[in-house]
Coordinates of C-alpha atoms in Angstrom, one line a residue:
X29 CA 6.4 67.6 88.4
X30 CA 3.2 69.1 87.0
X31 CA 1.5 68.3 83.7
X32 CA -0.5 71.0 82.7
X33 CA -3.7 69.9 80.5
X34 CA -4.9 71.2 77.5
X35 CA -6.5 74.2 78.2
X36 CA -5.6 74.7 81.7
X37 CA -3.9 77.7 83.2
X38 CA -0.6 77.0 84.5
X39 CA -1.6 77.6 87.5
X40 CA -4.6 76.4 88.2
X41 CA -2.5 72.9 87.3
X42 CA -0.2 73.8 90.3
X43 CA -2.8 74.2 92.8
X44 CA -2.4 70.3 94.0
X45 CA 1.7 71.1 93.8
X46 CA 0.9 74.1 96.2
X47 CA -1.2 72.6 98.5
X48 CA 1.4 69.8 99.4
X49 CA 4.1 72.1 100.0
X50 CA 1.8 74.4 102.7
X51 CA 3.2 74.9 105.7
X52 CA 1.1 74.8 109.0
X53 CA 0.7 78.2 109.3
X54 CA -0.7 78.3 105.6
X55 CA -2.7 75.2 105.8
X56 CA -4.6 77.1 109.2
X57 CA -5.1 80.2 107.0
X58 CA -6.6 78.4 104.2
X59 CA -8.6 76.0 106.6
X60 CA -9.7 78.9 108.6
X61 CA -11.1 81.1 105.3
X62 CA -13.0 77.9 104.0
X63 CA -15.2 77.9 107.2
X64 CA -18.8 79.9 107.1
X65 CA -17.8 83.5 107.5
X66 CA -20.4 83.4 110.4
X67 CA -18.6 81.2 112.0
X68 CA -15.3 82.9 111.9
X69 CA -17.0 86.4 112.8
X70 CA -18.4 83.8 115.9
X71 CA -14.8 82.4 116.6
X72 CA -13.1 85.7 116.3
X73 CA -15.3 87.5 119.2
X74 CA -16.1 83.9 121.4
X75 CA -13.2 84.1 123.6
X76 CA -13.0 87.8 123.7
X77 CA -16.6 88.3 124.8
X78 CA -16.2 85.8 127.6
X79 CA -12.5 87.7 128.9
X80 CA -14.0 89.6 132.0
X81 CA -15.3 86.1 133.0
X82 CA -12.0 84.7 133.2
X83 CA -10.3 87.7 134.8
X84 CA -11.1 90.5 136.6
X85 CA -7.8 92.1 136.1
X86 CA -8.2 95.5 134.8
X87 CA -4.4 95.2 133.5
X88 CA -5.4 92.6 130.8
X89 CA -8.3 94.7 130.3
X90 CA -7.0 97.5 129.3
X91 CA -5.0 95.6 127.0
X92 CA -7.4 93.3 125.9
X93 CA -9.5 97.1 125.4
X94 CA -6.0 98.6 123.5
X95 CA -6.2 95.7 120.9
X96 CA -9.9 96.4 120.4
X97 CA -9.2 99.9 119.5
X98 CA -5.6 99.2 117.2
X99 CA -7.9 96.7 115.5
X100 CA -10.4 98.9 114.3
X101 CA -8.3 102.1 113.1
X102 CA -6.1 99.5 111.5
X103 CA -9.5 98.2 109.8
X104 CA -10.0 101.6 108.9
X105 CA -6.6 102.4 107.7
X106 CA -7.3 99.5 105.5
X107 CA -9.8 100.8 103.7
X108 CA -7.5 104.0 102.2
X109 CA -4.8 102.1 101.8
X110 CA -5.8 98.3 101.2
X111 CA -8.7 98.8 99.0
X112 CA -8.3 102.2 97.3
X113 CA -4.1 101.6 97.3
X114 CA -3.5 105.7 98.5
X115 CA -0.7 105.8 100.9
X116 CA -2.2 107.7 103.8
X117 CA 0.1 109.0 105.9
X118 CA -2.6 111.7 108.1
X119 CA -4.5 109.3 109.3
X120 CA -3.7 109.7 113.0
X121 CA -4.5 113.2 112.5
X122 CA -8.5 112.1 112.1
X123 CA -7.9 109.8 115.2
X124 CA -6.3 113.4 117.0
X125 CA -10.1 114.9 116.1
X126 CA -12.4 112.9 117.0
X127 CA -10.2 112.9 120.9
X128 CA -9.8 116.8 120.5
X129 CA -13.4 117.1 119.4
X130 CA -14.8 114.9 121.9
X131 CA -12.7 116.5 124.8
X132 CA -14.3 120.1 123.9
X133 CA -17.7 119.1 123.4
X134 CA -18.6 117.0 126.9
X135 CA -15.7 118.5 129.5
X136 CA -15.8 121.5 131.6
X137 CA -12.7 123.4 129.4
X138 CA -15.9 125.5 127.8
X139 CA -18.3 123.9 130.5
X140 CA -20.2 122.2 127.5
X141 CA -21.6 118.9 128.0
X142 CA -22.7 117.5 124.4
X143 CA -25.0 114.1 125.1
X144 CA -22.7 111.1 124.1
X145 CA -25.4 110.0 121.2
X146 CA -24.4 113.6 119.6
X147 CA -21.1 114.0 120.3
X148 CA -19.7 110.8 119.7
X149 CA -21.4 110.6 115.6
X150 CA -20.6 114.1 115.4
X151 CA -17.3 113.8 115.5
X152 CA -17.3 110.5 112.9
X153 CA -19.1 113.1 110.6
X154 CA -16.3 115.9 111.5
X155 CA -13.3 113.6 110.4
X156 CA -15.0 112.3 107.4
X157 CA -15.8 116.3 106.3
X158 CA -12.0 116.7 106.6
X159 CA -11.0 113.2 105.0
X160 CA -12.4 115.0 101.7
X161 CA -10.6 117.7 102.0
X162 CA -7.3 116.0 103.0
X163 CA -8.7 113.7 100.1
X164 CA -9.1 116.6 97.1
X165 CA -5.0 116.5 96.7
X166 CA -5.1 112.5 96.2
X167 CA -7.0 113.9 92.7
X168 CA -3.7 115.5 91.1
X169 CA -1.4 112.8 93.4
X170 CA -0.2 110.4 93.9
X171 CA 2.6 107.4 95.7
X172 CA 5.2 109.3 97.5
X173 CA 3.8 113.2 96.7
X174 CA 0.3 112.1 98.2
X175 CA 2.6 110.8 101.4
X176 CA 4.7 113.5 101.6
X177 CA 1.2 116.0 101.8
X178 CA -0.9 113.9 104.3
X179 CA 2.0 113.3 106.6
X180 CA 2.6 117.2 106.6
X181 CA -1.4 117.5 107.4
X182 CA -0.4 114.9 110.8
X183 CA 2.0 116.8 111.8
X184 CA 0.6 120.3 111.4
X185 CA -2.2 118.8 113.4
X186 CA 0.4 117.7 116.5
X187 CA 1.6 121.2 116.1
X188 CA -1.7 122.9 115.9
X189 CA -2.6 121.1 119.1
X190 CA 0.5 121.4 121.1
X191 CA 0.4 125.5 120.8
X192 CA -3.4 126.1 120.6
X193 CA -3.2 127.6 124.4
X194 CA -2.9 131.0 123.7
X195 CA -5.2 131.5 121.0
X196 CA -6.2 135.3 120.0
X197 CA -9.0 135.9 117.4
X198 CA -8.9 139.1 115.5
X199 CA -10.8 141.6 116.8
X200 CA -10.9 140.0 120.7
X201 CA -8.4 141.0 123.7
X202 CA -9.2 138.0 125.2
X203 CA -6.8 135.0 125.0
X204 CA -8.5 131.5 124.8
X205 CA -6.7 127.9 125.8
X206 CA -8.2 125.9 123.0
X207 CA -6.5 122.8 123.5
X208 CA -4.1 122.9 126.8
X209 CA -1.3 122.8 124.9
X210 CA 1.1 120.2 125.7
X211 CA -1.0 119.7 129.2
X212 CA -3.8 118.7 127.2
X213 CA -7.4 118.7 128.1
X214 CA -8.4 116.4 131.5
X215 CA -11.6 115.3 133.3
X216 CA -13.3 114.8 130.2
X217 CA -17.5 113.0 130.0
X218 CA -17.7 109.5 130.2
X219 CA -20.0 107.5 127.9
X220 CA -23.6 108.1 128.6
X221 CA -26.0 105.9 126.9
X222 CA -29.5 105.5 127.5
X223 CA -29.4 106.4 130.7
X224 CA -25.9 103.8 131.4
X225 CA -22.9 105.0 131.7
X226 CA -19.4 103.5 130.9
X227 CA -17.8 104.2 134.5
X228 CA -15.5 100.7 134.7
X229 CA -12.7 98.9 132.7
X230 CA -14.6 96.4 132.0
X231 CA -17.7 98.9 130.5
X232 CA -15.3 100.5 128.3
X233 CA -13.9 97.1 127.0
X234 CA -17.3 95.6 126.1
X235 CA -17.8 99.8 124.0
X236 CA -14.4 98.8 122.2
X237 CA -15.2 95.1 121.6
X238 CA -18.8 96.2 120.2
X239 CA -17.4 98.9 118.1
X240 CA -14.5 95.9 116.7
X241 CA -17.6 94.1 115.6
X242 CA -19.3 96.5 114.1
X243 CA -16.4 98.0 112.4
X244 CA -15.6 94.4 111.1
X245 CA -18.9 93.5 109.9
X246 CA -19.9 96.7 108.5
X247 CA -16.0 97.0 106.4
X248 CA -16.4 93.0 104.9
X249 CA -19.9 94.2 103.5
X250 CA -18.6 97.6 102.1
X251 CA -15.5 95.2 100.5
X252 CA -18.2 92.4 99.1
X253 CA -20.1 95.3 97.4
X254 CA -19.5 96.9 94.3
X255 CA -18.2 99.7 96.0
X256 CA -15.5 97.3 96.8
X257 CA -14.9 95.6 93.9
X258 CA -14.7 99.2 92.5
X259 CA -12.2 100.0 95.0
X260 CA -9.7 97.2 94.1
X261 CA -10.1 97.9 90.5
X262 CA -9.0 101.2 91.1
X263 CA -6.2 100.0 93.5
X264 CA -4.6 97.7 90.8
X265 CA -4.7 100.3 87.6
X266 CA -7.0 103.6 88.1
X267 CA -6.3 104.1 84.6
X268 CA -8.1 100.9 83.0
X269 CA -10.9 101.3 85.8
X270 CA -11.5 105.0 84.5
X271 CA -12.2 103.8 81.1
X272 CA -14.4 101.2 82.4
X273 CA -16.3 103.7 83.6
X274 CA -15.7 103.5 87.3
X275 CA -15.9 107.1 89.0
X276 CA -12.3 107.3 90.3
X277 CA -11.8 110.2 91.6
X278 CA -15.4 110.4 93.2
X279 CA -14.2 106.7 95.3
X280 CA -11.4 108.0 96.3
X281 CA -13.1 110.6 98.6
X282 CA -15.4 108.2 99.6
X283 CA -12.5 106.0 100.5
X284 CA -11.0 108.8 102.5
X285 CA -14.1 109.9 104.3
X286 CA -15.0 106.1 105.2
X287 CA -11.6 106.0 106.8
X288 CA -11.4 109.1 108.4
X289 CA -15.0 108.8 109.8
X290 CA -14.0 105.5 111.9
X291 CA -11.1 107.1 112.7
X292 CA -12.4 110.2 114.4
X293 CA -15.5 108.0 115.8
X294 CA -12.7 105.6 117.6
X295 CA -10.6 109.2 118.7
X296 CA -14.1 109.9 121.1
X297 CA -14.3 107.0 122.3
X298 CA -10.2 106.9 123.1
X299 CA -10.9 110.0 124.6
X300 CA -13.4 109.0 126.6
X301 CA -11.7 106.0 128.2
X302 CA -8.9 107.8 129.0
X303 CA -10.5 110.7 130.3
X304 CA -8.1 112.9 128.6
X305 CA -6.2 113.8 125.5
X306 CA -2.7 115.1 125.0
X307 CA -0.9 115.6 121.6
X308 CA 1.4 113.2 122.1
X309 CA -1.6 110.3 121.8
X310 CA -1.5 111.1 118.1
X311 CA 2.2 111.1 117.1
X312 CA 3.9 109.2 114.6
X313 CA 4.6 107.3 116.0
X314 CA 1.2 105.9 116.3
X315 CA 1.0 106.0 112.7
X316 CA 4.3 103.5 112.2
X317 CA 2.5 101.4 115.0
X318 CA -0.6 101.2 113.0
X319 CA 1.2 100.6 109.1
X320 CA 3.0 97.9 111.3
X321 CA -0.3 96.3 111.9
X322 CA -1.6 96.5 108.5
X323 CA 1.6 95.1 106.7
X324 CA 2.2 92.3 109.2
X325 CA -1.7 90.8 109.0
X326 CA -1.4 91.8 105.2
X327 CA -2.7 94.7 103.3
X328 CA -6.2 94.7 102.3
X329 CA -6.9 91.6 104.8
X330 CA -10.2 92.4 107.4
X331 CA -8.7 89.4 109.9
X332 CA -5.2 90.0 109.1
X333 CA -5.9 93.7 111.1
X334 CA -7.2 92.0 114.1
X335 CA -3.8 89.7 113.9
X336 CA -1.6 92.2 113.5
X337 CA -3.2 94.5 116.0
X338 CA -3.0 91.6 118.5
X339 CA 0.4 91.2 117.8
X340 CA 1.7 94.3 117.8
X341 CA -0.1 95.6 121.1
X342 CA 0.1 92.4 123.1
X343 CA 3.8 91.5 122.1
X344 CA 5.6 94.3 124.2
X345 CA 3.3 93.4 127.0
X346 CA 4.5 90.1 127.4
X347 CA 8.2 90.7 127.0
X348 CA 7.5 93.2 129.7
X349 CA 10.1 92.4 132.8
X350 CA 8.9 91.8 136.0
X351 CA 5.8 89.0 135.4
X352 CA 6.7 86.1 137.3
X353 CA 5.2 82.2 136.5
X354 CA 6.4 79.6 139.0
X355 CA 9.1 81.7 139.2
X356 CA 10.7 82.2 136.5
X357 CA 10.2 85.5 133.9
X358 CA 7.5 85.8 131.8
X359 CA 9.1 87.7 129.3
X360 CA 12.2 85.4 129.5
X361 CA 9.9 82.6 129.1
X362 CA 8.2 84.5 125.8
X363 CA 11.3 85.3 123.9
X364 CA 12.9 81.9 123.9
X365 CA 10.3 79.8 123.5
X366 CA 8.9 82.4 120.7
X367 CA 11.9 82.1 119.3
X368 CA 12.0 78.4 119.3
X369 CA 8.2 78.3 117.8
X370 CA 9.1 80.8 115.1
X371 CA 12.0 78.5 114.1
X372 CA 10.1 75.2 114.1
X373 CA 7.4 77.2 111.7
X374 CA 10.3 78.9 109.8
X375 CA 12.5 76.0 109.2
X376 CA 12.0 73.3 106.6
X377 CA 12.7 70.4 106.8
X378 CA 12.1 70.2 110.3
X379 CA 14.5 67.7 110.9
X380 CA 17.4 71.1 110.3
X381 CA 15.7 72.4 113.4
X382 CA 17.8 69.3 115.9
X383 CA 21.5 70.2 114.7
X384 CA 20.9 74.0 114.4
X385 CA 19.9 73.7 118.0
X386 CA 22.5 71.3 119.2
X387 CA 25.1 73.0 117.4
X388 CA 23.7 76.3 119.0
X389 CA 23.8 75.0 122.6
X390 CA 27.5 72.8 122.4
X391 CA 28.8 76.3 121.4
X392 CA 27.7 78.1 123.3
X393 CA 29.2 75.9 126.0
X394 CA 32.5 76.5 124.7
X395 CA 32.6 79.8 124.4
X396 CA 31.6 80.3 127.8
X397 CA 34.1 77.9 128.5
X398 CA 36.6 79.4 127.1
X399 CA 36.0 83.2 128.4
X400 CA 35.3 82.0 131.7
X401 CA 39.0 80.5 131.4
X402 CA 40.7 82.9 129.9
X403 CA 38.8 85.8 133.0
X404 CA 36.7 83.7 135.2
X405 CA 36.1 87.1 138.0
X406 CA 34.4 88.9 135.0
X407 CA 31.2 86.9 134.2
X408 CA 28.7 86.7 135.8
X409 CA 28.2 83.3 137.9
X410 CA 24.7 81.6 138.1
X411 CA 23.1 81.8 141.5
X412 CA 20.6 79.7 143.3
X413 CA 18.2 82.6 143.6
X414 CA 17.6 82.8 140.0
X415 CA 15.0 81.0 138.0
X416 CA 16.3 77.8 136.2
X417 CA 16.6 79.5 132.6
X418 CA 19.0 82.2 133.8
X419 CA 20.8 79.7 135.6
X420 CA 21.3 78.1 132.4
X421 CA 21.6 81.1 129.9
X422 CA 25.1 82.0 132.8
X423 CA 26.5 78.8 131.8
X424 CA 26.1 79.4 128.2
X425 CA 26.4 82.8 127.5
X426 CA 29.7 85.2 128.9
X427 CA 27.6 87.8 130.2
X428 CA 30.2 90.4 131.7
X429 CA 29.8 91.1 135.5
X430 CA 30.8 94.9 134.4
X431 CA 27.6 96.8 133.5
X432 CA 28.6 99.0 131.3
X433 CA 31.0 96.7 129.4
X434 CA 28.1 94.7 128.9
X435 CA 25.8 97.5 127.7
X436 CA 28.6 98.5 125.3
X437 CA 28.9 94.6 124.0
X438 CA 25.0 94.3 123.6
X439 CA 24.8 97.5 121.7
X440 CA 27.6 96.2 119.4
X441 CA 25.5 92.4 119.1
X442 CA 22.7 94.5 118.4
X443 CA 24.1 96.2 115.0
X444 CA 25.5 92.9 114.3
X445 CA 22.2 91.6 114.4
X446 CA 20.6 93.4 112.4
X447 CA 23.4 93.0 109.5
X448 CA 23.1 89.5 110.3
X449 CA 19.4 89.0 109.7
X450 CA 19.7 90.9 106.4
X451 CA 22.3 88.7 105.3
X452 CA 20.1 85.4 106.0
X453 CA 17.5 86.8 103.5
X454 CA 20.0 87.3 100.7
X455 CA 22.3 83.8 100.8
X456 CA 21.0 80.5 99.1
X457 CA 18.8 78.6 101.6
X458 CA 21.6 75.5 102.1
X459 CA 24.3 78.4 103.0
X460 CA 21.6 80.1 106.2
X461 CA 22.6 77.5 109.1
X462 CA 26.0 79.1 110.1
X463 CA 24.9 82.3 109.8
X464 CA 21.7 81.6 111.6
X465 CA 23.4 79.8 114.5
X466 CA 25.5 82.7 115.2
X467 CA 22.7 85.3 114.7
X468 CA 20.4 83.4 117.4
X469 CA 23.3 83.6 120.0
X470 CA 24.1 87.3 119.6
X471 CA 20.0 87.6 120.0
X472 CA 20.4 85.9 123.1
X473 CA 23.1 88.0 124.4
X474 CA 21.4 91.1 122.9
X475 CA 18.3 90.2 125.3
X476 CA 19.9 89.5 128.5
X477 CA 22.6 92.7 128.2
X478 CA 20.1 95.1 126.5
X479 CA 16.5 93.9 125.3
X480 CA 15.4 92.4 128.7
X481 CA 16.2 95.9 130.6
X482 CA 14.9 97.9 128.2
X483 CA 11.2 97.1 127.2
X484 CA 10.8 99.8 124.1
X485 CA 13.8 99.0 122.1
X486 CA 12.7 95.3 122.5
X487 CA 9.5 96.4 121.2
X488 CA 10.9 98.2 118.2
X489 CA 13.6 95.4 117.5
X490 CA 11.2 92.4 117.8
X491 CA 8.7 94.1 115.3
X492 CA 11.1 95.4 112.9
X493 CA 12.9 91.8 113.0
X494 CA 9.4 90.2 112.3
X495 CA 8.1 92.7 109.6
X496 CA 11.8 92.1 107.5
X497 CA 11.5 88.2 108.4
X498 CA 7.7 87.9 106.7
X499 CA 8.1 90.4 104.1
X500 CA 10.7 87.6 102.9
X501 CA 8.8 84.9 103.7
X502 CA 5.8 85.7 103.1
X503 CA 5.4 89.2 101.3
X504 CA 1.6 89.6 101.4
X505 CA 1.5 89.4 105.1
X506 CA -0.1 87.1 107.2
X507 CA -3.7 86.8 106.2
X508 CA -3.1 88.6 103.1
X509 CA -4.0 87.2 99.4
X510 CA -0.9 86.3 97.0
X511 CA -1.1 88.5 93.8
X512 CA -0.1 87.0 90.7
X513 CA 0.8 89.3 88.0
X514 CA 1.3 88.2 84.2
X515 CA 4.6 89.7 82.6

């Protein structure tokens, strides 16, 4: 127990306390923000810069090219709703822009071919013009009205480009395809630069990597400033930052534009590598995606973006059925031993991790043993040609040989899951191991009947498991600061 001094905050005194009781995760965080911020700029891009060294698969690539691109309109996202605290929910729609822009300035749909060195800024300028605008309302609103009016503005922008191919100005006969409608616009310019041109994969990763870096650098400056500082004043009371004097209403539009500007700069560039753009590449569900990123590295962190864009994009990837290593599944592989890892960082004191697991695996022996007495022709059997894990999973889960019976029982577990991992964040922390036990077995059975065939509802569960698991755990995120507030 803590004495605090004379004169000494509370807890400052409890900083020793604190430190002792970090678990690895929060001892690498800390460790990792004490170093040179150089050096963790250096760290963050080494092994990135060197990937098409190491492989020349354009698969991992494009991936590796994916998380480049989540990282920096999450980094923008940020900015509106990490450092100015507006809950932006039209942000996609600036992303939608700078693609649609893009595709009708340098494709042949009105045979115009805007040089990339215009086009490309242009359309930065373009969404920042119309984050104002979106912006003005943010001066009367606020929480869930200023949500309610920038998630309309998304969606009237989906809408807008999904029917703009029969447009019909007054005083013309002559219809016009805007936008392709929900064929969308194809065969669009590729990046031309000083005479290069970004014609590969591996081009078009090193553009997205650059712009990360950029992005990164130039958003930690504008957060050091007092532009910044500014920003997070307003963020935790607008009211005692307009009486200091701080221009509220005037940084909020700048926060906006900022955001919307990267966005609609990151849109040409999207469209560009892809050659195409289609309304549904700026859905919502894009925009859930990219909030997922921002609350599971932590709102308001720069790194924490990168993290949570890395996880978020790379995740589904690897749980992906079909990748084989020395024969056996990689995504089998991933979820169990991910499982196992997030239980060993989870659970303290470790030594709770041994009978949880024993307990887990003697019962599950049982049960099998028992169903496989009680109908031994309706499980499945292990079999030679399967990889060693699903030999063992067959003798410790009763997986019905039936199809749909076990679709039915998966989609049961999964509800039961859910309820489950509620539960485990609302009982005392001596009554969890029961309830956890039986929670990691329906996952289990929830992955080999459903999760495993189907790779987007594993994608949806896992996340929404892991966003409820850390916002008990650890509320601010992953690299995100802890705020203290004073009653």
């Amino acid at each position: 127990m803590s004495v605090d001094k004379f004169g000494q905050d509370e807890w400052v005194s409890q900083v020793g306390t604190r430190r002792r009781d970090e678990t690895r995760l929060q001892l690498f965080i800390r460790r990792l923000r004490e170093l040179p911020r150089l050096v963790q700029i250096g760290l963050l891009i080494a092994l990135p810069l060197a990937l098409p060294l190491l492989t020349a698969n354009d698969y991992v690539l494009r991936v590796a090219g994916l998380i480049c691109l989540y990282s920096v309109l999450a980094l923008g996202l940020n900015i509106v709703v990490g450092f100015v605290g507006l809950l932006d929910l039209g942000y996609v729609a600036f992303f939608g822009m700078g693609g649609y822009g893009y595709a009708l300035l340098s494709s042949a749909q009105f045979n115009i071919h805007v040089p990339t060195l215009i086009s490309v800024p242009l359309m930065g300028l373009l969404a920042a013009g119309m984050g104002i605008l979106l912006g003005l309302p943010s001066l009367r609103l606020s929480g869930d009205y200023l949500a309610i009016v920038t998630l309309g503005f998304g969606q009237v922008f989906v809408q807008l480009t999904t029917a703009m191919n029969r447009v019909q100005f007054p005083g013309s006969d002559q219809v016009i395809n805007l936008t392709g409608g929900p064929n969308g616009i194809p065969d669009l310019d590729r990046l031309h630069v000083f005479g290069l041109s970004a014609s590969s994969v591996t081009a078009y990763y090193y553009v997205l990597l650059a712009s990360l870096v950029i992005v990164l650098i130039f958003v930690y400056r504008l957060n050091q400033s007092r532009l910044g500082r500014a920003w997070r004043a307003i963020r935790e009371d607008s009211l005692a930052a307009e009486a200091m004097g701080i221009p509220t209403n005037r940084l909020r539009l700048l926060g906006f534009a900022i955001g919307a500007g990267i966005a609609g700069i990151m849109g040409a560039i999207f469209a560009a590598w892809q050659q195409s753009v289609f309304p549904g590449n700026f859905d919502v569900t894009l925009l859930i995606t990219l909030y997922a990123m921002v609350v599971l590295g932590g709102v308001g962190s720069l790194y924490g973006m990168v993290l949570g864009a890395f996880v978020i994009t790379a995740l589904p990837e690897v749980l992906r059925p079909g990748t084989q290593i020395a024969g056996m599944e990689l995504a089998q592989i991933a979820f169990y031993g991910g499982t196992l890892a997030l239980l060993t960082i989870l659970i303290r004191p470790r030594w709770r991790l041994v009978p949880i697991l024993a307990a887990l695996a003697v019962g599950g022996v049982i049960i099998h043993a028992v169903f496989a007495g009680l109908a031994p022709d309706a499980l499945l059997v292990p079999d030679e040609k399967l990889s060693l894990i699903s030999n063992l999973v067959q003798h410790w889960l009763p997986i019905p040989l039936n199809v749909p019976l076990a679709t039915n029982l998966g989609n049961l577990a999964f509800f039961a899951v859910v309820i489950l991992l509620v539960l485990l964040t609302q009982v005392p922390k001596n009554a969890r191991i029961f309830p956890l036990i039986v929670t990691l077995y329906l996952l289990a059975f929830v992955w080999e009947t459903r999760l495993s065939k189907e790779p987007s509802t594993t994608n949806l569960l896992l996340t929404g498991a892991m966003l409820v698991i850390l916002m008990n755990y650890r509320p601010q995120g992953l690299f995100g600061q802890r705020r203290v507030e004073i009653a």
